[in-house]
XYZ file of C-alpha atoms in Angstrom:
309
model
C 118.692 93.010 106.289
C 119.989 91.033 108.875
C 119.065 87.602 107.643
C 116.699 86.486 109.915
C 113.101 85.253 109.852
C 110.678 85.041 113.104
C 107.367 83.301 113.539
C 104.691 84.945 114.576
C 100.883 83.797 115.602
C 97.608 84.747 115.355
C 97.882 86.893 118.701
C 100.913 88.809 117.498
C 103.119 87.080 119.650
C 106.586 85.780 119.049
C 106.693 82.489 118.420
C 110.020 80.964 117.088
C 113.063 81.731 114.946
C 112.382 79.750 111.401
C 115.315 80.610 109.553
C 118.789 82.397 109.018
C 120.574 83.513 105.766
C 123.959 84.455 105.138
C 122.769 87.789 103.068
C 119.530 89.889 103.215
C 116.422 88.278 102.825
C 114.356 89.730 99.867
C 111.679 87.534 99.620
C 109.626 84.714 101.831
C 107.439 81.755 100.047
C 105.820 78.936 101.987
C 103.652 76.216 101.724
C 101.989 73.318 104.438
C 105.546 72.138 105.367
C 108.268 74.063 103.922
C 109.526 77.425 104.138
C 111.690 78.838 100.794
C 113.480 81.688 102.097
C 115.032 84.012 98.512
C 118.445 86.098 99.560
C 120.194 88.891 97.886
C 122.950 86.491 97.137
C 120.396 84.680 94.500
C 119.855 81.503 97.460
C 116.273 79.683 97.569
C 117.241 78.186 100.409
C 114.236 75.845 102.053
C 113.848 75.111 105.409
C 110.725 72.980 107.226
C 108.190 74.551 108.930
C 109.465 74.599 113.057
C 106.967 73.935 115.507
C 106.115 76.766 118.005
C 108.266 78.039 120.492
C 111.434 76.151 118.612
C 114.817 77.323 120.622
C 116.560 77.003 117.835
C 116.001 77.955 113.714
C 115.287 75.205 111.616
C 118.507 73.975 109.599
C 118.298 74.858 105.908
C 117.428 71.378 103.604
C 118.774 72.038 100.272
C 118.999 75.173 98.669
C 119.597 76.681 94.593
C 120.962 79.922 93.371
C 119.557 81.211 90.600
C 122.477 83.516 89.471
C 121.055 86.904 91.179
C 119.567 88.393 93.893
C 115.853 87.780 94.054
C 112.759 90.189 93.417
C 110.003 88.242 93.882
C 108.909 84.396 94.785
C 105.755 83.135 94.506
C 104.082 79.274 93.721
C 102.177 78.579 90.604
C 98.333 79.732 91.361
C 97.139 76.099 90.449
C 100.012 73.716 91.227
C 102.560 73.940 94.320
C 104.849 71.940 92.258
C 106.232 75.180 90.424
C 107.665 78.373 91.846
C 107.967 81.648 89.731
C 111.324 83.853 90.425
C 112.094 86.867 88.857
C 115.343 88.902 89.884
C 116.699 92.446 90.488
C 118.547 92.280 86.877
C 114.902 91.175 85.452
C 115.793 87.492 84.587
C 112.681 84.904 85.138
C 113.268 81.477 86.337
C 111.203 78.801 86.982
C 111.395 76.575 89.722
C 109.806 72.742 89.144
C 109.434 69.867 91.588
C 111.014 66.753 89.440
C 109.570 63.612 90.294
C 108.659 61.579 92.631
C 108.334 65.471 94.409
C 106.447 66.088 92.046
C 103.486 64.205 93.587
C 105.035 63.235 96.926
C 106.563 64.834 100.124
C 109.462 67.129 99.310
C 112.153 65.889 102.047
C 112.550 67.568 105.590
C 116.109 66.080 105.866
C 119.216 67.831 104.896
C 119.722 66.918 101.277
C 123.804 66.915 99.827
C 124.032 69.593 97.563
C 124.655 66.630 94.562
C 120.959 65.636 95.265
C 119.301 69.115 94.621
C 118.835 68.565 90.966
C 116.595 65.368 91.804
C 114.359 67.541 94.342
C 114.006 70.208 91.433
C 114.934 71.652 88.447
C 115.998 75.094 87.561
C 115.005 76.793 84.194
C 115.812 80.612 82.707
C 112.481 81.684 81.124
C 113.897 82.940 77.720
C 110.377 83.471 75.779
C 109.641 85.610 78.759
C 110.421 89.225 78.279
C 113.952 90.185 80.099
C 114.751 93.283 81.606
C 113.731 95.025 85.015
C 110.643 94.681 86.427
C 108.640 97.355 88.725
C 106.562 94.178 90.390
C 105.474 90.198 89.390
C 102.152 88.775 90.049
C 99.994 85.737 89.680
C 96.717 85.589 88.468
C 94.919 82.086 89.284
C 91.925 81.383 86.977
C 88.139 82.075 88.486
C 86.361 79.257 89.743
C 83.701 79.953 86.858
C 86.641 79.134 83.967
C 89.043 76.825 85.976
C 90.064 75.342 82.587
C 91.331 78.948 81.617
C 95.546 79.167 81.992
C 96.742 81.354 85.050
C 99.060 84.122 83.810
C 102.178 85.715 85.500
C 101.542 89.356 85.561
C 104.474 91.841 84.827
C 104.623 95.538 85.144
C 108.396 97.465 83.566
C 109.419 100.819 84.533
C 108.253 102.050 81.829
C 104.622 101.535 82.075
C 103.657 98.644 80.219
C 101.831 96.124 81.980
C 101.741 92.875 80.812
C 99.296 89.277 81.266
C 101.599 86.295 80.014
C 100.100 82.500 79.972
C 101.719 80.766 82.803
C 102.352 77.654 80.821
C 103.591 78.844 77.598
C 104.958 82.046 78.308
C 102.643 83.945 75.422
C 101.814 87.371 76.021
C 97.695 87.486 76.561
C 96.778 91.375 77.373
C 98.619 94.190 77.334
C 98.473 98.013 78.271
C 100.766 100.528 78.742
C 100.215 103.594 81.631
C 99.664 106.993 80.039
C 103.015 108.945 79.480
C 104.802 109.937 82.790
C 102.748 107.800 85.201
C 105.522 105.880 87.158
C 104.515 102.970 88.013
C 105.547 101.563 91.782
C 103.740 98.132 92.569
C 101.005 96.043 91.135
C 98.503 93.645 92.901
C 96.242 90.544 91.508
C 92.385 89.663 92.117
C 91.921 85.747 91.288
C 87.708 86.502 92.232
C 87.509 89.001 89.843
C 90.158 89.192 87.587
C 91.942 92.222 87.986
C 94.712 93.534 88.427
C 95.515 96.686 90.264
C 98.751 99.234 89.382
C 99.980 101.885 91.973
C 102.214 104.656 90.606
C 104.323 107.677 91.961
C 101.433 109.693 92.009
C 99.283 108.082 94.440
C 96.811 107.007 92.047
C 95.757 103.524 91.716
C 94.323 102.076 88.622
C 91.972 98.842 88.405
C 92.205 96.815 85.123
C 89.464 93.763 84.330
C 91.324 91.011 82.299
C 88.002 90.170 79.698
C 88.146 88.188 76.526
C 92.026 88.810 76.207
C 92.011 92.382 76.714
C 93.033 94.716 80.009
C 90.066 97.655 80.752
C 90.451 100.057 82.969
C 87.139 99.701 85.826
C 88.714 102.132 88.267
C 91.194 105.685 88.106
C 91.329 106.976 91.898
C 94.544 109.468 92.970
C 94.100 108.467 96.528
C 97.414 110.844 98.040
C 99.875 113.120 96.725
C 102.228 110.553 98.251
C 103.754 107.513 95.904
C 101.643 104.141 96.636
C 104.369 101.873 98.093
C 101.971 98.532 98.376
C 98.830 97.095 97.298
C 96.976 93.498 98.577
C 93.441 92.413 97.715
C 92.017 89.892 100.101
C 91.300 86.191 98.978
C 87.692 87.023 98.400
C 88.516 89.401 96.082
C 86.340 92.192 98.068
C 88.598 94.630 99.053
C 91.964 96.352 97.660
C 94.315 98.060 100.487
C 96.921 100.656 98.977
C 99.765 101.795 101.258
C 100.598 105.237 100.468
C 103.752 106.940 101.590
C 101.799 109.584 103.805
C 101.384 106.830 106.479
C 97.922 105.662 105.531
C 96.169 102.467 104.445
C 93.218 103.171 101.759
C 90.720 100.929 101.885
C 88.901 100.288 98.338
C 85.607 98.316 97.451
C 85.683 95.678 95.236
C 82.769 93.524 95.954
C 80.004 95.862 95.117
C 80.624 99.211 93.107
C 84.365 99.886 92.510
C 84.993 103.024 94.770
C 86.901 104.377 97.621
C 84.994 103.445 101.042
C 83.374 106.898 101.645
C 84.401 108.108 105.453
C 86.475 105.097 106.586
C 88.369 105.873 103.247
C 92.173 105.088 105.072
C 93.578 104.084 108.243
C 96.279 106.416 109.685
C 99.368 104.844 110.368
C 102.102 106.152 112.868
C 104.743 105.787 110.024
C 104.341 104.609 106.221
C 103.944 100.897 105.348
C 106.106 99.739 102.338
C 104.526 95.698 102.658
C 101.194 94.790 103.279
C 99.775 91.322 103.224
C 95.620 89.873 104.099
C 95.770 86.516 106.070
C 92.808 84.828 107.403
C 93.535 84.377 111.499
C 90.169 83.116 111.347
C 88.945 86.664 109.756
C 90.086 87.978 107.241
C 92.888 90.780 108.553
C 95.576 93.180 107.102
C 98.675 92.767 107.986
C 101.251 96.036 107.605
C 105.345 96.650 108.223
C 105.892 99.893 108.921
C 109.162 102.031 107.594
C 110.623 102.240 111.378
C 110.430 98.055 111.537
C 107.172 97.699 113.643
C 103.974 94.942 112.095
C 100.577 95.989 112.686
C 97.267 94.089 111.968
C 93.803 95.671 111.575
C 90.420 94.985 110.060
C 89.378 96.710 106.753
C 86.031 98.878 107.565
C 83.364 96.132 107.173
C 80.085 98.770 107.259
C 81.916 100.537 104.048
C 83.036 97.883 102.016
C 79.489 96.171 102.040
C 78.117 99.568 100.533
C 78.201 100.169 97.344
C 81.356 102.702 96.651
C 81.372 106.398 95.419
């Protein structure tokens, strides 16, 4: 809420201020030199990378506003010359590189604000559906098909999930959550194509995208609490679900789909509503807790190599 963004490294510690923002910062999106940090004021505002143990935050480079505040931000799964923004009103934009950014350097020089629209182009995604949005993913194609399109991923409040080609905006799957689940967050498996939905409820519900159709591999009510976060590690081996009883559930997607028997959750100290894997060089979890404190922790290795219940 304050504005502010911090670098941290792999030990945990502090490492530098990267950025400031005039509003709230609602979402963070980064690549090998740039940081995009999204505001509630509807700013992509992108900064470079700061080496460690900077005194100062990096000056912002250019920024766009794309006409309200900002839900989500993520890159195109196959290109980082695209961005994907949806916002709190449920408007989709895309963000494109124009060239010679495109396929070269994107400046790390302050850039007049007359210049932006050279650096990169702003689009409103009208075949996309409008309206609120409960969560936006991406869903890169397998290694397996890498000619198949990646598709943005879009859950409403009312239950219907949707898989819609990244390129052409065409709806490819689509389910919709039996009558009064309330559906909370949604996470993305490139490895094995599925996508996960947490509702209200605390269950969790695995779908496998096959042949243009969304089937349900996995039901599991985990808590009585509402799941508040979801993350599946690059390998596409396990699925953590952040509950709102202050526990991380740990669930096996590399063998069996299946809760991991007795090191089924990780007790927290206070419930975590953003959870995130990074590789530091293992893969980890990394958690924000409600009371503003990150935590890191390793998923239970002995379960998730077993096959699941």
């Amino acid at each position: 809420d304050t504005g502010v963004v911090a670098l941290f490294g792999e030990s945990g510690r502090f490492e530098a201020l990267v950025a400031t923002a005039a509003a709230a910062i609602t979402a963070l999106e980064a690549d090998s030199t740039h940081l995009l940090v999204a505001s509630m004021d509807g700013t992509i505002a992108w900064h470079a990378l700061p080496t460690p143990h900077a005194e100062a935050p990096t000056p912002q480079l250019f920024f766009v506003n794309v006409g309200g505040a900002v839900a989500t931000l993520a890159y195109s799964p196959v290109s980082y010359t695209r961005l994907g923004v949806s916002t709190a009103t449920g408007a989709h934009v895309s963000l494109t590189y124009v060239e010679p950014f495109a396929s070269s350097p994107v400046p790390l020089e302050p850039v007049s604000e007359k210049s932006v629209a050279s650096i990169v182009s702003v689009s409103r995604l009208s075949a996309f559906p409008q309206g609120p949005s409960v969560a936006v993913a991406l869903l890169a194609p397998t290694a397996a098909m890498p000619s198949a399109a990646p598709c943005v991923v879009v859950c409403s409040p009312g239950g219907a999930v949707g898989c819609y080609d990244a390129f052409t905006m065409q709806l490819v799957a689509e389910i919709h959550l039996p009558e009064g689940a309330e559906p909370t967050t949604l996470a993305c498996s490139a490895p094995g194509q599925l996508v996960a939905v947490g509702s209200a409820a605390g269950v969790v519900r695995v779908y496998s995208l096959v042949g243009g159709e969304l089937r349900l591999v996995l039901r599991s009510r985990l808590s009585r609490e509402r799941v508040l976060a979801l993350a599946v590690d690059a390998a596409g081996e396990a699925l953590a679900v952040a509950c709102d009883d202050a526990r991380i559930y740990w669930i096996n997607l590399a063998n069996a789909f299946g809760v991991c028997g007795a090191n089924a959750y990780t007790p927290l100290h206070a419930s975590a509503p953003c959870v995130a894997w990074c590789k530091a060089p293992t893969s980890m979890l990394l958690a924000t807790t409600v009371d503003g404190i990150a935590l890191q922790m390793s998923p239970p290795t002995a379960a998730l190599s077993t096959t699941g219940l």
